[in-house]
Short mmCIF file of C-alpha atoms in Angstrom, two decimals:
data_model
loop_
_atom_site.label_atom_id
_atom_site.label_comp_id
_atom_site.label_asym_id
_atom_site.label_seq_id
_atom_site.Cartn_x
_atom_site.Cartn_y
_atom_site.Cartn_z
CA MET C 1 54.00 118.53 156.99
CA GLY C 2 57.09 119.93 155.13
CA PRO C 3 58.96 119.55 152.67
CA LEU C 4 56.42 119.79 150.51
CA PHE C 5 57.68 117.74 147.46
CA PRO C 6 59.39 114.99 148.91
CA THR C 7 56.38 114.26 150.98
CA ASN C 8 54.12 114.19 148.04
CA ILE C 9 52.23 117.37 148.75
CA ILE C 10 53.56 119.41 145.84
CA GLY C 11 53.61 117.40 142.13
CA GLU C 12 56.36 117.08 140.25
CA GLU C 13 55.89 120.17 137.88
CA LEU C 14 54.76 122.87 140.30
CA ASN C 15 58.60 121.64 142.15
CA LEU C 16 60.38 122.22 138.97
CA LEU C 17 58.45 125.47 138.54
CA LEU C 18 59.37 126.68 142.18
CA ALA C 19 62.86 125.64 141.31
CA PHE C 20 62.82 128.05 138.84
CA LEU C 21 61.10 130.45 140.78
CA ILE C 22 63.41 130.20 143.85
CA GLY C 23 66.39 130.30 141.17
CA ILE C 24 64.81 133.90 140.11
CA GLY C 25 65.73 135.13 143.41
CA PHE C 26 69.13 133.44 144.15
CA GLY C 27 70.33 135.01 140.96
CA PHE C 28 68.64 138.19 141.61
CA LEU C 29 70.02 138.33 144.61
CA LEU C 30 73.75 137.49 143.79
CA GLU C 31 73.64 140.36 141.48
CA ALA C 32 72.26 143.14 143.33
CA ALA C 33 74.58 142.41 145.82
CA GLY C 34 77.33 142.75 143.47
CA PHE C 35 78.58 138.92 142.98
CA THR C 36 79.11 139.56 139.03
CA ASN C 37 81.92 141.85 139.58
CA THR C 38 84.76 139.39 139.86
CA ARG C 39 86.61 142.07 141.81
CA LYS C 40 84.39 142.56 144.20
CA LEU C 41 84.43 138.64 145.28
CA ALA C 42 88.42 138.42 145.06
CA GLY C 43 88.23 141.98 147.54
CA VAL C 44 87.67 139.20 150.49
CA PHE C 45 90.74 137.89 150.16
CA TYR C 46 92.74 141.03 149.92
CA GLY C 47 90.62 143.33 152.34
CA TYR C 48 89.30 145.50 149.77
CA ASP C 49 85.88 144.42 149.94
CA PHE C 50 84.17 142.06 152.23
CA VAL C 51 80.68 141.75 150.44
CA VAL C 52 80.85 138.11 150.06
CA LEU C 53 81.60 137.60 153.33
CA LYS C 54 78.90 139.93 154.33
CA VAL C 55 76.36 138.22 152.23
CA PHE C 56 77.10 134.63 152.45
CA PHE C 57 77.05 134.31 156.57
CA SER C 58 73.75 136.43 156.11
CA ALA C 59 72.38 134.15 154.34
CA ALA C 60 73.70 130.94 155.72
CA ILE C 61 72.86 132.04 159.55
CA THR C 62 69.21 133.31 158.16
CA ALA C 63 68.85 129.80 156.79
CA GLY C 64 70.18 127.91 159.44
CA ILE C 65 68.15 129.52 161.73
CA GLY C 66 64.77 129.10 159.84
CA ILE C 67 65.63 125.60 158.92
CA TYR C 68 66.15 124.73 162.49
CA LEU C 69 63.24 126.54 163.78
CA LEU C 70 61.00 124.62 161.11
CA SER C 71 62.50 121.40 162.34
CA TYR C 72 62.39 122.16 165.88
CA TYR C 73 58.40 123.03 165.66
CA GLY C 74 57.78 120.37 163.75
CA TYR C 75 56.93 122.06 160.23
CA MET C 76 59.58 120.23 158.63
CA ASP C 77 61.09 116.69 158.38
CA ILE C 78 64.86 117.20 157.95
CA LYS C 79 65.19 113.58 157.28
CA GLU C 80 63.38 114.18 154.10
CA ILE C 81 65.63 117.15 152.75
CA PHE C 82 68.81 116.96 150.84
CA TYR C 83 71.71 116.92 154.02
CA PRO C 84 75.18 116.38 152.65
CA GLN C 85 77.40 113.49 153.88
CA THR C 86 80.38 113.91 155.08
CA TYR C 87 83.68 112.60 153.68
CA TRP C 88 85.79 114.51 155.45
CA ILE C 89 89.06 113.94 152.86
CA PRO C 90 87.75 115.06 149.61
CA THR C 91 85.91 117.83 150.99
CA LEU C 92 89.04 119.29 152.59
CA VAL C 93 91.08 118.57 149.48
CA GLY C 94 88.48 119.35 146.76
CA GLY C 95 87.97 122.33 149.08
CA PHE C 96 91.46 123.79 148.41
CA ILE C 97 91.50 123.09 145.04
CA MET C 98 88.24 124.89 144.51
CA ALA C 99 90.45 127.59 146.40
CA PHE C 100 92.97 127.63 143.85
CA GLY C 101 90.29 128.06 141.28
CA PHE C 102 88.18 130.82 143.44
CA ILE C 103 92.02 133.15 143.32
CA ILE C 104 92.71 132.45 139.90
CA GLY C 105 89.33 132.49 138.37
CA GLY C 106 87.63 135.30 140.58
CA PHE C 107 84.75 133.25 140.65
CA CYS C 108 82.83 130.73 142.21
CA PRO C 109 80.48 128.69 139.49
CA GLY C 110 76.98 130.35 141.16
CA THR C 111 78.46 133.78 140.67
CA SER C 112 80.06 132.89 137.59
CA ILE C 113 76.76 131.34 135.74
CA CYS C 114 75.22 134.85 136.72
CA ALA C 115 77.96 137.16 135.36
CA ALA C 116 78.08 135.25 132.33
CA ALA C 117 74.46 135.86 131.67
CA THR C 118 74.71 139.50 132.27
CA GLY C 119 77.46 139.34 129.43
CA LYS C 120 80.32 139.55 131.64
CA ILE C 121 83.31 137.77 128.83
CA ASP C 122 85.50 136.42 131.72
CA ALA C 123 82.54 134.94 133.27
CA ILE C 124 81.93 133.21 130.34
CA VAL C 125 85.73 131.89 130.23
CA PHE C 126 85.30 130.89 133.57
CA VAL C 127 81.93 128.75 132.74
CA GLY C 128 83.68 127.15 129.85
CA GLY C 129 86.48 126.34 131.83
CA ALA C 130 84.63 124.73 134.58
CA LEU C 131 82.93 122.05 132.29
CA ILE C 132 85.63 121.23 130.68
CA GLY C 133 86.63 120.59 134.23
CA ILE C 134 84.05 118.26 134.93
CA PHE C 135 85.03 116.74 131.34
CA PHE C 136 87.99 116.09 132.87
CA TYR C 137 86.90 114.84 136.08
CA ALA C 138 84.66 112.45 134.41
CA PHE C 139 86.62 111.09 132.12
CA THR C 140 89.46 110.15 134.61
CA TYR C 141 87.20 109.43 137.24
CA GLU C 142 88.09 105.32 138.03
CA SER C 143 92.10 106.32 137.38
CA LEU C 144 92.48 109.42 139.31
CA TRP C 145 89.49 110.24 141.69
CA MET C 146 87.51 107.30 142.39
CA ASN C 147 89.50 105.90 145.77
CA LEU C 148 89.71 109.62 147.25
CA ARG C 149 86.16 110.58 146.58
CA GLU C 150 85.14 107.59 148.91
CA SER C 151 87.18 108.14 151.45
CA GLY C 152 87.25 109.73 154.96
CA ALA C 153 83.41 108.90 154.87
CA MET C 154 81.31 109.45 158.06
CA GLY C 155 77.66 109.78 157.34
CA LYS C 156 75.46 112.30 158.17
CA VAL C 157 76.90 114.16 160.37
CA ASN C 158 75.23 117.60 162.48
CA ILE C 159 77.92 119.65 163.38
CA ALA C 160 76.20 121.02 166.44
CA GLU C 161 75.94 117.22 167.68
CA TRP C 162 79.63 116.90 166.55
CA LEU C 163 80.91 119.46 168.80
CA GLY C 164 78.49 118.07 171.67
CA ILE C 165 76.74 121.05 172.32
CA SER C 166 72.66 121.94 171.15
CA GLN C 167 71.74 123.03 167.98
CA GLY C 168 70.57 126.33 169.07
CA LEU C 169 73.76 127.18 170.97
CA PHE C 170 75.71 126.44 167.95
CA LEU C 171 73.27 128.85 166.03
CA PHE C 172 73.68 131.72 168.93
CA LEU C 173 77.91 131.04 168.42
CA LEU C 174 77.67 131.02 164.79
CA THR C 175 75.54 134.66 165.20
CA VAL C 176 77.99 135.96 167.32
CA VAL C 177 81.23 134.87 165.63
CA ALA C 178 79.31 135.93 162.24
CA ALA C 179 78.18 139.90 164.37
CA ILE C 180 82.33 140.46 165.64
CA ALA C 181 83.40 139.45 162.29
CA PHE C 182 81.47 142.02 160.27
CA TYR C 183 82.45 144.24 162.23
CA ILE C 184 86.30 143.92 162.30
CA VAL C 185 85.96 143.46 158.62
CA THR C 186 84.54 146.77 157.91
CA ILE C 187 87.01 148.17 159.64
CA ILE C 188 89.50 146.46 157.85
CA GLN C 189 88.20 147.23 154.46
CA GLN C 190 88.05 151.20 155.20
CA ARG C 191 91.56 150.65 156.36
CA VAL C 192 93.04 148.74 152.94
CA VAL C 193 91.04 151.51 150.65
CA LEU C 194 92.08 154.50 152.74
CA LYS C 195 95.71 153.30 152.10
CA ARG C 196 95.60 151.94 148.73
CA ASN C 197 93.02 154.69 147.86
CA PHE C 198 91.23 151.61 145.66
CA LYS C 199 88.65 151.82 143.57
CA LEU C 200 86.75 149.38 142.24
CA MET M 1 77.22 158.30 141.46
CA ASP M 2 77.24 155.72 138.44
CA ARG M 3 74.08 154.10 138.97
CA SER M 4 76.16 150.50 138.00
CA LYS M 5 78.15 151.01 141.22
CA LYS M 6 75.28 150.57 143.37
CA TYR M 7 74.46 147.72 145.23
CA MET M 8 72.19 146.29 147.72
CA ASN M 9 73.03 146.46 151.31
CA PRO M 10 74.76 142.83 152.05
CA TYR M 11 73.38 141.76 155.15
CA LEU M 12 69.70 142.84 153.52
CA ALA M 13 70.87 140.58 150.13
CA GLY M 14 72.04 137.73 152.75
CA PHE M 15 69.08 137.77 154.57
CA LEU M 16 67.03 137.43 151.10
CA ILE M 17 69.04 134.20 150.07
CA GLY M 18 68.65 132.95 153.29
CA LEU M 19 64.93 132.82 153.03
CA PHE M 20 64.90 131.67 149.39
CA MET M 21 67.24 128.71 150.63
CA ILE M 22 64.46 128.46 153.77
CA ALA M 23 62.05 128.06 150.42
CA ALA M 24 64.49 125.62 148.35
CA TYR M 25 64.36 123.27 151.86
CA PHE M 26 60.72 123.25 152.66
CA PHE M 27 59.06 123.34 149.29
CA SER M 28 61.44 121.07 147.25
CA GLY M 29 63.75 119.75 150.22
CA GLU M 30 66.65 121.17 148.21
CA GLY M 31 69.77 123.18 148.37
CA LEU M 32 70.54 126.13 146.20
CA GLY M 33 73.17 124.98 144.14
CA ALA M 34 74.91 125.42 140.66
CA SER M 35 78.00 123.33 140.20
CA GLY M 36 75.18 120.09 140.26
CA ALA M 37 73.84 122.07 136.94
CA LEU M 38 76.99 122.29 135.03
CA LYS M 39 77.88 118.29 136.34
CA THR M 40 74.11 117.46 134.59
CA THR M 41 75.38 119.36 131.61
CA VAL M 42 78.08 117.21 131.30
CA VAL M 43 76.42 113.82 131.71
CA ALA M 44 73.49 115.04 129.46
CA ALA M 45 75.59 116.03 126.39
CA THR M 46 78.20 112.53 127.43
CA ASP M 47 74.99 110.62 127.06
CA VAL M 48 73.68 112.08 123.59
CA VAL M 49 77.13 111.36 122.42
CA ALA M 50 78.21 108.39 123.93
CA HIS M 51 75.60 106.73 125.52
CA ASP M 52 77.08 103.39 125.32
CA TYR M 53 80.14 104.68 127.20
CA ALA M 54 78.21 106.97 129.40
CA LYS M 55 76.10 103.89 130.77
CA GLU M 56 79.19 101.73 131.33
CA ALA M 57 81.34 104.19 132.95
CA GLN M 58 82.06 104.80 136.78
CA PHE M 59 81.04 108.04 136.82
CA PHE M 60 78.42 108.74 134.18
CA LYS M 61 76.48 105.70 135.11
CA ARG M 62 74.70 106.24 138.20
CA TYR M 63 72.72 108.96 136.29
CA VAL M 64 72.08 107.26 133.27
CA SER M 65 72.00 103.70 133.15
CA SER M 66 68.12 103.53 133.84
CA PRO M 67 66.37 103.99 130.08
CA ASP M 68 63.63 106.16 130.60
CA GLN M 69 65.60 109.16 133.22
CA VAL M 70 65.63 112.23 131.41
CA PRO M 71 68.68 113.54 133.22
CA ILE M 72 68.28 116.93 132.14
CA LYS M 73 65.23 117.70 133.71
CA THR M 74 66.02 117.99 137.27
CA TRP M 75 65.65 120.47 140.35
CA LEU M 76 69.57 122.23 139.80
CA ILE M 77 68.71 122.69 135.88
CA PHE M 78 65.46 124.58 136.53
CA GLU M 79 66.94 126.19 139.49
CA VAL M 80 70.21 127.33 137.23
CA LEU M 81 67.82 128.52 134.66
CA GLY M 82 66.16 130.79 137.32
CA VAL M 83 69.17 132.37 138.56
CA ILE M 84 70.12 133.01 134.67
CA ALA M 85 67.08 135.20 134.65
CA GLY M 86 67.47 136.64 138.05
CA ALA M 87 70.62 138.14 137.07
CA VAL M 88 69.89 139.29 133.87
CA LEU M 89 66.63 140.64 135.56
CA SER M 90 68.85 142.36 138.39
CA ALA M 91 71.69 143.62 135.99
CA ALA M 92 68.88 145.10 134.04
CA ILE M 93 67.56 147.05 136.49
CA PHE M 94 70.79 148.70 137.61
CA GLY M 95 72.30 149.33 134.38
CA ARG M 96 74.98 146.54 134.54
CA LEU M 97 73.98 144.33 131.36
CA GLY M 98 76.61 144.45 128.53
CA SER M 99 79.91 142.73 127.38
CA GLU M 100 82.84 143.58 129.01
CA ILE M 101 85.72 141.95 130.85
CA ILE M 102 86.01 142.67 134.14
CA LYS M 103 89.78 142.94 135.96
CA PRO M 104 91.96 145.45 137.95
CA PRO M 105 93.26 148.31 135.06
CA HIS M 106 96.89 146.73 135.35
CA ILE M 107 95.99 143.38 133.87
CA SER M 108 95.70 142.71 130.27
CA ASN M 109 92.85 141.52 128.65
CA LYS M 110 94.41 137.78 127.81
CA THR M 111 95.91 137.41 131.33
CA ARG M 112 92.92 137.95 132.97
CA LEU M 113 91.11 135.46 130.19
CA ILE M 114 93.85 133.01 130.89
CA ALA M 115 93.04 132.92 134.45
CA ALA M 116 89.14 132.73 134.59
CA ALA M 117 89.70 129.61 132.40
CA SER M 118 92.10 128.22 134.42
CA GLY M 119 90.61 128.82 137.98
CA GLY M 120 87.28 127.50 136.18
CA LEU M 121 88.98 124.66 135.51
CA LEU M 122 90.25 124.29 139.01
CA PHE M 123 86.61 124.49 140.74
CA GLY M 124 85.20 122.04 137.94
CA ILE M 125 87.27 119.59 139.40
CA GLY M 126 87.07 120.51 142.66
CA SER M 127 83.36 120.62 142.91
CA GLN M 128 82.99 117.52 141.68
CA LEU M 129 85.61 115.73 143.97
CA GLY M 130 83.85 118.15 146.93
CA ARG M 131 80.55 117.17 146.18
CA GLY M 132 79.41 120.39 145.29
CA CYS M 133 80.67 123.84 145.12
CA THR M 134 80.01 127.15 147.85
CA SER M 135 76.41 127.14 146.98
CA GLY M 136 74.89 123.74 146.94
CA MET M 137 77.81 122.23 149.51
CA VAL M 138 78.87 125.07 151.55
CA MET M 139 76.05 127.46 151.76
CA SER M 140 73.71 124.76 151.67
CA GLY M 141 75.17 122.43 154.37
CA MET M 142 75.78 125.38 156.53
CA SER M 143 72.29 126.04 156.10
CA VAL M 144 71.24 122.30 157.67
CA LEU M 145 74.10 122.39 159.99
CA SER M 146 75.83 119.58 158.03
CA LEU M 147 79.31 118.94 159.50
CA SER M 148 80.33 118.88 155.61
CA GLY M 149 79.27 122.56 154.73
CA PHE M 150 82.16 123.51 157.27
CA ILE M 151 84.33 121.70 156.19
CA GLY M 152 83.94 122.77 152.43
CA LEU M 153 83.94 126.32 154.30
CA ILE M 154 87.15 126.42 156.08
CA ALA M 155 89.13 124.56 152.88
CA ILE M 156 87.71 127.33 150.18
CA PHE M 157 88.03 130.40 152.25
CA GLY M 158 90.59 129.12 155.05
CA GLY M 159 92.59 127.84 151.48
CA GLY M 160 91.98 131.13 149.76
CA TYR M 161 93.45 132.88 153.13
CA LEU M 162 96.70 130.49 152.64
CA ILE M 163 97.50 131.01 148.76
CA ALA M 164 96.16 134.56 148.40
CA TYR M 165 99.83 136.16 148.76
CA PHE M 166 101.16 134.19 145.85
CA PHE M 167 98.23 135.60 143.38
CA ARG M 168 97.83 139.08 144.44
CA LYS M 169 99.68 139.99 141.19
CA LEU M 170 96.16 139.20 139.25
CA TRP M 171 94.33 141.39 141.79
CA ILE M 172 95.57 144.12 143.57
#
């Protein structure tokens, strides 16, 4: 049955309309959760606001369980959907560069687009910087990045299979770890905010 | 309490984002992304200005080599247009629309803007090398249990905690 567009059940125009509608939901929720405020985002690294961690893991676990069940009961063919291939070296290096981008700039691309749209000038500047960064990458691709980007290729790797456990067990463990993390960070946040008398 | 400081419960927001992620995969076979749309913008702009260069250069040619393909009309572009509309809608409802620079009180506007531009630049480069950003690679990757998403998670957030101390003056 699913996914509906890749299996030709719905047409291209409806697919793009759905993209727009799903985007509205995503953007609305990011804004409503406070992700247009760069100080709330950076808080995850300094202990005064863990909203990023709470939203991020709740979303990933909800989607992970939902997609697993859809696939398990045969409602969605996982082979037809976008499945990021693993290139562990460039993902690790690129991720570390993104960590610097996050700590210094206070946004990631999705949150900066939301914040820029709502008028935050620092976010508009961040989006501008990101576009320049992509231009720089594109024009130096052959000389600087191409070999690194293709290194460490592992193909499509499922983390549960890679660890040698079932997907259901992996999702269960991930949920338990997240629940413990939610409990601990809530305590940390209370202490940090009290100690520094922190106001956003 | 000021209405603009009211935020949705983070677990509810996360749960609902998860449902939209499931919808994106179920209807379109796509994850939720952001940096991919910025890349498409860069590719399309370069193609308009310098088509002959774009169709030969290694980075661009896989997107612009076939003449009938309009690189701008992609799923991610429409999704990000929706993200913009959704963010404006929420900000309007909660009274958070308006031009301002958000920063800790001890940081000057100039410092904040230079940091934002530099961070954006690094995120732009990193997202291309890493095949996507926090949404398109990590959150979407985690949703389908791709190893790549979890490596990205550790690199971005683990990396962030490793270096946070050195940049603390920007935030606390």
